[in-house]
Coordinates of N, CA and C in Angstrom, one line a residue:
X1 N 205.6 -79.4 0.0 CA 204.6 -78.6 -0.7 C 205.0 -78.2 -2.0
X2 N 204.1 -78.3 -3.0 CA 204.3 -77.9 -4.3 C 204.2 -76.4 -4.6
X3 N 205.1 -75.9 -5.3 CA 205.2 -74.5 -5.6 C 204.6 -74.2 -6.9
X4 N 203.3 -73.5 -6.8 CA 202.6 -73.3 -8.1 C 202.5 -71.8 -8.5
X5 N 203.5 -71.1 -7.9 CA 203.7 -69.7 -8.3 C 204.0 -69.5 -9.7
X6 N 203.4 -68.4 -10.3 CA 203.6 -68.1 -11.7 C 204.2 -66.7 -11.7
X7 N 205.4 -66.6 -12.3 CA 206.1 -65.3 -12.4 C 205.6 -64.7 -13.8
X8 N 204.7 -63.8 -13.8 CA 204.1 -63.2 -15.0 C 205.0 -62.5 -15.9
X9 N 206.1 -61.9 -15.4 CA 206.9 -61.2 -16.4 C 207.8 -62.0 -17.2
X10 N 207.8 -63.4 -16.9 CA 208.6 -64.3 -17.7 C 207.7 -65.2 -18.5
X11 N 206.4 -65.0 -18.5 CA 205.5 -65.8 -19.2 C 204.7 -64.9 -20.2
X12 N 204.6 -65.4 -21.5 CA 204.0 -64.7 -22.5 C 202.4 -64.8 -22.3
X13 N 201.6 -64.0 -22.8 CA 200.1 -64.1 -22.6 C 199.7 -65.4 -23.3
X14 N 200.2 -65.8 -24.4 CA 199.9 -67.1 -25.0 C 200.2 -68.3 -24.1
X15 N 201.4 -68.2 -23.5 CA 201.8 -69.3 -22.5 C 200.9 -69.4 -21.3
X16 N 200.6 -68.2 -20.8 CA 199.7 -68.1 -19.7 C 198.3 -68.7 -20.0
X17 N 197.8 -68.3 -21.2 CA 196.5 -68.8 -21.6 C 196.5 -70.3 -21.8
X18 N 197.5 -70.9 -22.3 CA 197.6 -72.4 -22.5 C 197.8 -73.1 -21.1
X19 N 198.5 -72.5 -20.2 CA 198.7 -73.0 -18.9 C 197.3 -73.1 -18.1
X20 N 196.6 -71.9 -18.2 CA 195.4 -71.9 -17.5 C 194.3 -72.8 -18.1
X21 N 194.3 -72.9 -19.4 CA 193.4 -73.8 -20.2 C 193.7 -75.2 -19.8
X22 N 194.9 -75.6 -19.7 CA 195.3 -77.0 -19.3 C 194.8 -77.3 -17.8
X23 N 195.1 -76.4 -17.0 CA 194.7 -76.6 -15.5 C 193.1 -76.7 -15.5
X24 N 192.4 -75.8 -16.2 CA 191.0 -75.8 -16.1 C 190.4 -77.1 -16.7
X25 N 191.0 -77.5 -17.8 CA 190.5 -78.8 -18.5 C 190.7 -80.0 -17.6
X26 N 191.9 -80.0 -17.0 CA 192.1 -81.1 -16.1 C 191.1 -81.2 -14.9
X27 N 190.9 -80.0 -14.3 CA 190.0 -79.9 -13.2 C 188.5 -80.3 -13.6
X28 N 188.1 -79.8 -14.9 CA 186.8 -80.2 -15.3 C 186.6 -81.6 -15.6
X29 N 187.7 -82.3 -16.2 CA 187.6 -83.7 -16.4 C 187.5 -84.5 -15.1
X30 N 188.2 -84.2 -14.1 CA 188.1 -84.7 -12.8 C 186.7 -84.6 -12.2
X31 N 186.2 -83.4 -12.3 CA 184.8 -83.2 -11.8 C 183.8 -83.9 -12.6
X32 N 183.9 -84.0 -13.9 CA 183.0 -84.6 -14.7 C 183.0 -86.2 -14.5
X33 N 184.1 -86.8 -14.3 CA 184.3 -88.2 -13.9 C 183.6 -88.5 -12.6
X34 N 183.8 -87.7 -11.7 CA 183.2 -87.9 -10.3 C 181.7 -87.8 -10.4
X35 N 181.2 -86.8 -11.2 CA 179.7 -86.6 -11.3 C 179.1 -87.8 -12.0
X36 N 179.7 -88.3 -13.1 CA 179.2 -89.5 -13.8 C 179.3 -90.7 -12.9
X37 N 180.3 -90.9 -12.0 CA 180.3 -92.0 -11.2 C 179.2 -91.9 -10.1
X38 N 179.0 -90.8 -9.6 CA 178.0 -90.7 -8.5 C 176.6 -90.9 -9.2
X39 N 176.3 -90.3 -10.3 CA 175.1 -90.5 -11.0 C 174.7 -92.0 -11.3
X40 N 175.8 -92.6 -11.8 CA 175.5 -93.9 -12.3 C 175.6 -95.0 -11.3
X41 N 176.2 -94.8 -10.1 CA 176.4 -95.7 -9.1 C 175.2 -96.2 -8.5
X42 N 174.9 -97.5 -8.5 CA 173.8 -98.2 -7.8 C 172.5 -97.4 -8.1
X43 N 172.3 -96.9 -9.3 CA 171.1 -96.3 -9.7 C 170.3 -97.1 -10.6
X44 N 169.1 -97.7 -10.2 CA 168.3 -98.5 -11.1 C 167.3 -97.7 -11.7
X45 N 167.1 -98.0 -13.0 CA 166.1 -97.2 -13.8 C 165.1 -98.2 -14.4
X46 N 163.9 -97.7 -14.8 CA 162.8 -98.4 -15.4 C 163.2 -98.7 -16.9
X47 N 162.4 -99.6 -17.5 CA 162.4 -99.8 -18.9 C 162.3 -98.6 -19.7
X48 N 161.4 -97.7 -19.4 CA 161.2 -96.6 -20.2 C 162.4 -95.6 -20.1
X49 N 163.0 -95.5 -19.0 CA 164.1 -94.6 -18.8 C 165.3 -95.2 -19.5
X50 N 165.5 -96.5 -19.4 CA 166.6 -97.2 -20.1 C 166.4 -97.0 -21.7
X51 N 165.3 -97.1 -22.1 CA 165.0 -96.9 -23.5 C 165.4 -95.4 -24.0
X52 N 165.0 -94.4 -23.1 CA 165.3 -93.1 -23.4 C 166.8 -92.9 -23.4
X53 N 167.4 -93.4 -22.4 CA 169.0 -93.2 -22.3 C 169.7 -93.8 -23.5
X54 N 169.2 -95.0 -24.0 CA 169.9 -95.6 -25.1 C 169.4 -95.1 -26.4
X55 N 168.3 -94.5 -26.4 CA 167.6 -94.0 -27.7 C 167.1 -95.1 -28.6
X56 N 166.6 -96.2 -27.9 CA 166.0 -97.3 -28.6 C 164.6 -97.6 -28.1
X57 N 163.9 -98.4 -28.8 CA 162.6 -98.9 -28.3 C 162.7 -100.1 -27.5
X58 N 161.6 -100.5 -26.7 CA 161.7 -101.6 -25.8 C 162.1 -102.9 -26.5
X59 N 161.7 -103.1 -27.7 CA 162.1 -104.4 -28.4 C 163.6 -104.5 -28.7
X60 N 164.2 -103.3 -28.9 CA 165.7 -103.3 -29.1 C 166.3 -103.5 -27.8
X61 N 165.8 -102.9 -26.7 CA 166.4 -103.1 -25.4 C 166.3 -104.6 -25.0
X62 N 165.2 -105.2 -25.3 CA 165.0 -106.7 -25.0 C 166.1 -107.5 -25.7
X63 N 166.2 -107.2 -27.0 CA 167.3 -107.8 -27.7 C 168.7 -107.7 -27.1
X64 N 169.0 -106.4 -26.8 CA 170.3 -106.2 -26.2 C 170.5 -107.0 -24.8
X65 N 169.4 -107.0 -24.0 CA 169.4 -107.8 -22.8 C 169.7 -109.2 -23.1
X66 N 169.0 -109.8 -24.1 CA 169.2 -111.2 -24.5 C 170.7 -111.5 -24.9
X67 N 171.2 -110.5 -25.5 CA 172.6 -110.6 -25.9 C 173.6 -110.5 -24.8
X68 N 173.1 -110.2 -23.6 CA 173.9 -110.1 -22.3 C 174.6 -108.8 -22.0
X69 N 174.1 -107.7 -22.7 CA 174.7 -106.4 -22.5 C 174.4 -105.8 -21.1
X70 N 173.3 -106.1 -20.5 CA 172.8 -105.4 -19.3 C 172.4 -106.5 -18.2
X71 N 172.5 -106.0 -17.0 CA 172.0 -106.8 -15.9 C 170.5 -106.3 -15.7
X72 N 169.6 -107.3 -15.4 CA 168.3 -106.9 -15.3 C 167.8 -107.4 -13.8
X73 N 167.2 -106.5 -13.1 CA 166.7 -106.7 -11.8 C 165.2 -106.7 -11.9
X74 N 164.5 -107.5 -11.1 CA 163.0 -107.5 -11.1 C 162.6 -106.9 -9.8
X75 N 161.8 -105.9 -9.8 CA 161.3 -105.2 -8.6 C 159.8 -105.0 -8.8
X76 N 159.1 -105.7 -8.0 CA 157.6 -105.5 -8.0 C 157.0 -105.6 -9.4
X77 N 157.3 -106.8 -10.1 CA 156.9 -107.1 -11.4 C 157.4 -106.2 -12.5
X78 N 158.3 -105.3 -12.2 CA 159.0 -104.4 -13.2 C 160.5 -104.7 -13.3
X79 N 161.0 -104.5 -14.5 CA 162.4 -104.8 -14.8 C 163.1 -103.4 -14.5
X80 N 164.3 -103.5 -13.9 CA 165.1 -102.4 -13.6 C 166.5 -102.6 -14.2
X81 N 167.1 -101.6 -14.6 CA 168.4 -101.6 -15.3 C 169.4 -100.7 -14.5
X82 N 170.7 -101.1 -14.5 CA 171.7 -100.3 -13.9 C 172.1 -99.1 -14.8
X83 N 171.8 -97.9 -14.3 CA 172.1 -96.7 -15.2 C 173.6 -96.7 -15.7
X84 N 174.5 -97.0 -14.8 CA 175.9 -96.9 -15.2 C 176.2 -97.8 -16.5
X85 N 175.6 -99.0 -16.4 CA 175.7 -100.0 -17.6 C 175.2 -99.4 -18.8
X86 N 174.0 -98.8 -18.7 CA 173.4 -98.2 -19.9 C 174.2 -97.0 -20.5
X87 N 174.7 -96.2 -19.6 CA 175.5 -95.1 -20.0 C 176.8 -95.5 -20.7
X88 N 177.5 -96.5 -20.0 CA 178.7 -97.0 -20.6 C 178.5 -97.6 -22.0
X89 N 177.4 -98.4 -22.2 CA 177.1 -99.0 -23.4 C 176.8 -97.9 -24.5
X90 N 176.0 -96.9 -24.1 CA 175.7 -95.9 -25.0 C 176.9 -95.1 -25.4
X91 N 177.8 -94.8 -24.4 CA 179.0 -94.0 -24.8 C 179.9 -94.9 -25.8
X92 N 180.0 -96.1 -25.5 CA 180.8 -97.0 -26.3 C 180.3 -97.0 -27.8
X93 N 179.0 -97.1 -27.9 CA 178.4 -97.2 -29.2 C 178.5 -95.8 -29.9
X94 N 178.5 -94.8 -29.3 CA 178.7 -93.4 -29.9 C 180.2 -93.3 -30.4
X95 N 181.1 -93.8 -29.6 CA 182.5 -93.7 -30.0 C 182.7 -94.5 -31.2
X96 N 182.2 -95.8 -31.2 CA 182.4 -96.7 -32.4 C 181.7 -96.2 -33.6
X97 N 180.6 -95.5 -33.5 CA 179.9 -94.9 -34.6 C 180.6 -93.7 -35.2
X98 N 181.2 -92.9 -34.4 CA 182.0 -91.8 -34.8 C 183.3 -92.2 -35.4
X99 N 184.0 -93.3 -35.0 CA 185.2 -93.8 -35.6 C 185.0 -94.4 -37.0
X100 N 183.7 -94.8 -37.2 CA 183.5 -95.4 -38.6 C 183.4 -94.3 -39.7
X101 N 183.1 -93.2 -39.3 CA 182.9 -92.1 -40.3 C 184.3 -91.6 -40.9

């Protein structure tokens, strides 16, 4: 068993603050990844929702589909897209745009 005891008289307030910040940040990142995985897993969305998630119009979405960025499913004459693919693409585009600045 891991010993996580903190002896406060040997830790400065700044060290304690940094230790707690690191522990909270690590836990938050773990929870955030799990939430994103659950939200995106096997969740199919309509064309309108896909456009809103990406922040593009339907013509741009069609162009991205033709380029092979997304998997398209047909359900009752409507197209459906995998939310996880859309979010991953959107996040990658945001990162590349920020790194260009």
